[in-house]
Short mmCIF file of C-alpha atoms in Angstrom, two decimals:
data_model
loop_
_atom_site.label_atom_id
_atom_site.label_comp_id
_atom_site.label_asym_id
_atom_site.label_seq_id
_atom_site.Cartn_x
_atom_site.Cartn_y
_atom_site.Cartn_z
CA GLN E 16 -10.86 -8.94 -11.29
CA LYS E 17 -9.51 -7.20 -8.22
CA GLU E 18 -7.84 -3.87 -8.86
CA VAL E 19 -4.71 -4.81 -6.91
CA GLU E 20 -3.85 -8.45 -6.43
CA GLN E 21 -1.38 -10.06 -4.07
CA ASN E 22 -0.84 -13.64 -3.07
CA SER E 23 -2.02 -13.89 0.53
CA GLY E 24 0.73 -16.34 1.49
CA PRO E 25 2.15 -17.15 3.87
CA LEU E 26 5.44 -16.92 2.07
CA SER E 27 8.07 -18.68 4.15
CA VAL E 28 11.78 -18.06 3.60
CA PRO E 29 14.81 -19.01 5.70
CA GLU E 30 16.77 -16.33 7.49
CA GLY E 31 19.32 -14.73 5.18
CA ALA E 32 17.44 -15.60 1.99
CA ILE E 33 15.82 -13.24 -0.50
CA ALA E 34 12.08 -12.77 -0.11
CA SER E 35 10.20 -11.83 -3.29
CA LEU E 36 6.75 -10.28 -2.97
CA ASN E 37 4.60 -9.61 -6.01
CA CYS E 38 1.69 -7.36 -6.86
CA THR E 39 -0.33 -6.88 -10.04
CA TYR E 40 -2.75 -4.05 -10.76
CA SER E 41 -5.48 -3.53 -13.31
CA ASP E 42 -5.69 0.26 -13.78
CA ARG E 43 -3.22 1.35 -16.44
CA VAL E 44 -3.43 4.99 -15.36
CA SER E 45 -1.86 4.15 -11.99
CA GLN E 46 1.19 6.33 -11.51
CA SER E 47 2.44 5.76 -7.98
CA PHE E 48 3.20 2.49 -6.27
CA PHE E 49 3.87 1.85 -2.62
CA TRP E 50 4.91 -0.99 -0.37
CA TYR E 51 3.84 -0.93 3.28
CA ARG E 52 4.81 -3.31 6.06
CA GLN E 53 2.23 -4.10 8.72
CA TYR E 54 2.86 -6.04 11.88
CA SER E 55 -0.14 -7.78 13.41
CA GLY E 56 -2.46 -5.28 15.08
CA LYS E 57 -0.28 -2.32 14.10
CA SER E 58 -0.60 0.38 11.47
CA PRO E 59 0.92 0.14 7.99
CA GLU E 60 4.41 1.59 7.72
CA LEU E 61 5.79 2.84 4.41
CA ILE E 62 8.82 0.92 3.16
CA MET E 63 9.21 1.96 -0.46
CA SER E 64 7.59 4.05 -3.13
CA ILE E 65 8.30 3.82 -6.85
CA TYR E 66 7.03 5.82 -9.79
CA SER E 67 9.25 4.94 -12.77
CA ASN E 68 9.88 1.67 -14.54
CA GLY E 69 12.88 -0.21 -13.27
CA ASP E 70 14.41 -0.86 -9.89
CA LYS E 71 14.69 1.31 -6.81
CA GLU E 72 16.91 0.21 -3.96
CA ASP E 73 16.86 1.28 -0.31
CA GLY E 74 19.06 -0.74 2.00
CA ARG E 75 17.94 -4.36 1.96
CA PHE E 76 14.78 -3.49 0.01
CA THR E 77 14.40 -3.24 -3.77
CA ALA E 78 11.17 -2.27 -5.50
CA GLN E 79 10.74 -3.23 -9.14
CA LEU E 80 8.13 -1.70 -11.45
CA ASN E 81 7.04 -2.84 -14.90
CA LYS E 82 4.16 -0.68 -16.09
CA ALA E 83 3.77 -2.55 -19.38
CA SER E 84 3.10 -5.76 -17.46
CA GLN E 85 1.26 -3.90 -14.67
CA TYR E 86 3.47 -5.52 -12.13
CA VAL E 87 5.33 -4.28 -9.07
CA SER E 88 7.48 -6.34 -6.75
CA LEU E 89 9.43 -6.00 -3.53
CA LEU E 90 12.64 -7.90 -2.87
CA ILE E 91 13.99 -8.19 0.65
CA ARG E 92 17.62 -9.30 0.79
CA ASP E 93 19.17 -10.99 3.81
CA SER E 94 15.73 -11.59 5.31
CA GLN E 95 15.53 -11.38 9.09
CA PRO E 96 12.93 -12.79 11.49
CA SER E 97 11.99 -9.16 12.23
CA ASP E 98 10.86 -8.87 8.59
CA SER E 99 8.02 -11.29 9.36
CA ALA E 100 4.91 -9.22 8.72
CA THR E 101 2.19 -8.60 6.16
CA TYR E 102 3.31 -6.54 3.16
CA LEU E 103 0.69 -4.37 1.49
CA CYS E 104 0.95 -3.12 -2.06
CA ALA E 105 -0.86 0.13 -2.90
CA VAL E 106 -1.33 1.87 -6.24
CA SER E 107 -2.49 5.39 -6.83
CA PRO E 108 -3.53 7.61 -9.65
CA LEU E 109 -5.16 9.78 -6.96
CA LYS E 110 -6.62 7.66 -4.17
CA TYR E 111 -4.84 4.62 -2.89
CA ILE E 112 -6.08 1.14 -3.77
CA PHE E 113 -4.59 -1.50 -1.49
CA GLY E 114 -4.04 -5.15 -2.11
CA THR E 115 -5.02 -7.58 0.62
CA GLY E 116 -1.38 -8.17 1.54
CA THR E 117 1.10 -11.02 1.56
CA ARG E 118 2.10 -12.54 4.87
CA LEU E 119 5.83 -13.15 5.07
CA LYS E 120 7.41 -15.54 7.55
CA VAL E 121 11.18 -15.53 7.95
CA LEU E 122 12.30 -18.71 9.63
CA ALA E 123 15.26 -18.53 12.01
CA ASP I 19 4.86 12.79 19.94
CA ALA I 20 3.15 10.83 17.18
CA ASP I 21 2.39 12.76 13.99
CA VAL I 22 -1.02 11.12 13.54
CA THR I 23 -3.06 10.24 16.60
CA GLN I 24 -6.34 8.40 16.95
CA THR I 25 -8.72 8.26 19.87
CA PRO I 26 -9.91 6.03 21.33
CA ARG I 27 -7.46 3.20 20.64
CA ASN I 28 -9.96 0.56 21.65
CA ARG I 29 -13.72 0.74 21.97
CA ILE I 30 -16.40 -1.80 22.73
CA THR I 31 -19.95 -0.70 22.15
CA LYS I 32 -23.42 -2.09 21.63
CA THR I 33 -25.57 -2.32 18.55
CA GLY I 34 -27.44 0.89 17.87
CA LYS I 35 -25.07 3.21 19.72
CA ARG I 36 -23.55 6.28 18.08
CA ILE I 37 -19.78 6.21 18.04
CA MET I 38 -17.22 8.83 17.06
CA LEU I 39 -13.62 8.08 16.23
CA GLU I 40 -11.24 11.01 16.16
CA CYS I 41 -8.06 11.66 14.25
CA SER I 42 -5.59 14.50 14.73
CA GLN I 43 -2.36 15.22 12.91
CA THR I 44 0.59 17.54 13.35
CA LYS I 45 2.13 16.85 9.94
CA GLY I 46 0.51 19.88 8.35
CA HIS I 47 -1.04 17.72 5.63
CA ASP I 48 -4.18 18.84 3.81
CA ARG I 49 -5.42 15.37 2.88
CA MET I 50 -6.93 12.98 5.39
CA TYR I 51 -8.48 9.54 5.05
CA TRP I 52 -10.44 6.95 6.99
CA TYR I 53 -9.98 3.24 6.29
CA ARG I 54 -11.27 0.08 7.84
CA GLN I 55 -9.36 -3.18 7.84
CA ASP I 56 -10.92 -6.60 8.09
CA PRO I 57 -9.07 -9.93 7.99
CA GLY I 58 -8.63 -11.06 4.40
CA LEU I 59 -10.14 -7.88 2.95
CA GLY I 60 -7.26 -5.49 3.26
CA LEU I 61 -7.67 -1.76 3.75
CA ARG I 62 -10.85 -0.23 2.38
CA LEU I 63 -11.43 3.48 2.04
CA ILE I 64 -14.46 4.89 3.88
CA TYR I 65 -14.14 8.67 3.37
CA TYR I 66 -11.46 11.11 2.38
CA SER I 67 -10.96 14.85 2.50
CA PHE I 68 -8.50 16.90 0.46
CA ASP I 69 -9.08 20.08 2.44
CA VAL I 70 -11.37 21.45 5.14
CA LYS I 71 -14.26 22.10 2.73
CA ASP I 72 -13.85 18.90 0.74
CA ILE I 73 -15.45 15.58 1.76
CA ASN I 74 -15.66 12.54 -0.50
CA LYS I 75 -17.11 9.08 -0.16
CA GLY I 76 -14.86 6.08 -0.50
CA GLU I 77 -15.82 2.58 -1.50
CA ILE I 78 -17.67 1.68 1.72
CA SER I 79 -19.25 4.86 3.11
CA ASP I 80 -22.72 3.47 3.94
CA GLY I 81 -23.37 3.60 7.68
CA TYR I 82 -20.60 6.15 8.27
CA SER I 83 -20.29 9.92 8.27
CA VAL I 84 -17.34 12.26 8.72
CA SER I 85 -16.55 15.76 9.82
CA ARG I 86 -13.45 17.79 8.96
CA GLN I 87 -13.35 20.23 11.85
CA ALA I 88 -10.00 21.75 10.92
CA GLN I 89 -7.01 21.01 8.75
CA ALA I 90 -5.64 18.85 11.54
CA LYS I 91 -8.82 17.03 12.63
CA PHE I 92 -10.99 14.49 10.85
CA SER I 93 -13.66 12.52 12.71
CA LEU I 94 -15.52 9.40 11.71
CA SER I 95 -18.98 8.67 13.09
CA LEU I 96 -21.05 5.53 13.14
CA GLU I 97 -24.59 6.80 13.56
CA SER I 98 -26.03 3.48 14.68
CA ALA I 99 -23.34 0.86 15.11
CA ILE I 100 -23.93 -2.69 13.92
CA PRO I 101 -21.83 -5.83 14.54
CA ASN I 102 -20.42 -5.99 11.00
CA GLN I 103 -18.74 -2.65 11.64
CA THR I 104 -16.44 -4.45 14.05
CA ALA I 105 -13.01 -3.80 12.53
CA LEU I 106 -9.70 -2.02 12.86
CA TYR I 107 -10.02 1.60 11.75
CA PHE I 108 -7.12 3.68 10.50
CA CYS I 109 -6.76 7.36 9.82
CA ALA I 110 -4.15 8.48 7.32
CA THR I 111 -2.80 11.79 6.07
CA SER I 112 -0.93 12.86 2.97
CA SER I 113 0.30 15.89 1.12
CA PRO I 114 1.20 16.15 -2.57
CA GLY I 115 4.94 16.05 -3.05
CA THR I 116 7.13 16.34 -6.10
CA GLY I 117 5.14 15.82 -9.27
CA GLY I 118 1.88 15.72 -7.32
CA ILE I 119 2.71 12.32 -5.89
CA ASP I 120 1.66 11.95 -2.28
CA THR I 121 2.51 9.40 0.35
CA GLN I 122 0.10 8.36 3.04
CA TYR I 123 1.06 8.10 6.71
CA PHE I 124 -1.11 6.12 9.07
CA GLY I 125 -2.25 6.62 12.62
CA PRO I 126 -1.99 3.79 15.17
CA GLY I 127 -5.53 2.56 14.59
CA THR I 128 -8.71 2.13 16.62
CA ARG I 129 -9.98 -1.35 17.34
CA LEU I 130 -13.78 -1.17 17.43
CA THR I 131 -15.99 -4.00 18.61
CA VAL I 132 -19.75 -3.78 18.21
CA LEU I 133 -21.67 -6.30 20.28
#
């Protein structure tokens, strides 16, 4: 079992819709959870971090964490074509472990 | 100016050559990391350093070595490059924040091709 699992996609959503990206992790001692956005050929860019169970909102982005289910998700509201990218989930008790990423396509 | 810089940005080399990739940061962070990224495999940690005198292997350190010349500089070397080291290489930095949680910030990457 991979330590951090993400569906590779592509996940296609129409412009203006909500995109839901999911990530599961295996290490129960993980304490910090991060979502990065990566455009093709570019470096990962931090979007959200979350440490406590529940929801955390930042603009159009909401991160959701459920430690009991070992599950973290990212919701993108009012999706725009510029949101089309690969979204990487990372978990950390100390060092980061990255998932392989989910490719999101927002269709205009 | 970028907080984390990497040089070179692109490099094509031949099998057996020694290659050095350099990373510099102005963020004042103590922790630095080297990752490689391959299609479908995500980001994999090669080496990391929590301060100038601390060097640790990541999950894929074979064939690589590092040097932490200063707080701001962390270099990755391929002693004898081979084609399966063709990848996108990223440097990252971090510093423990509130509660010891740290966030990593990435450099722009180096695209390395080994022929």
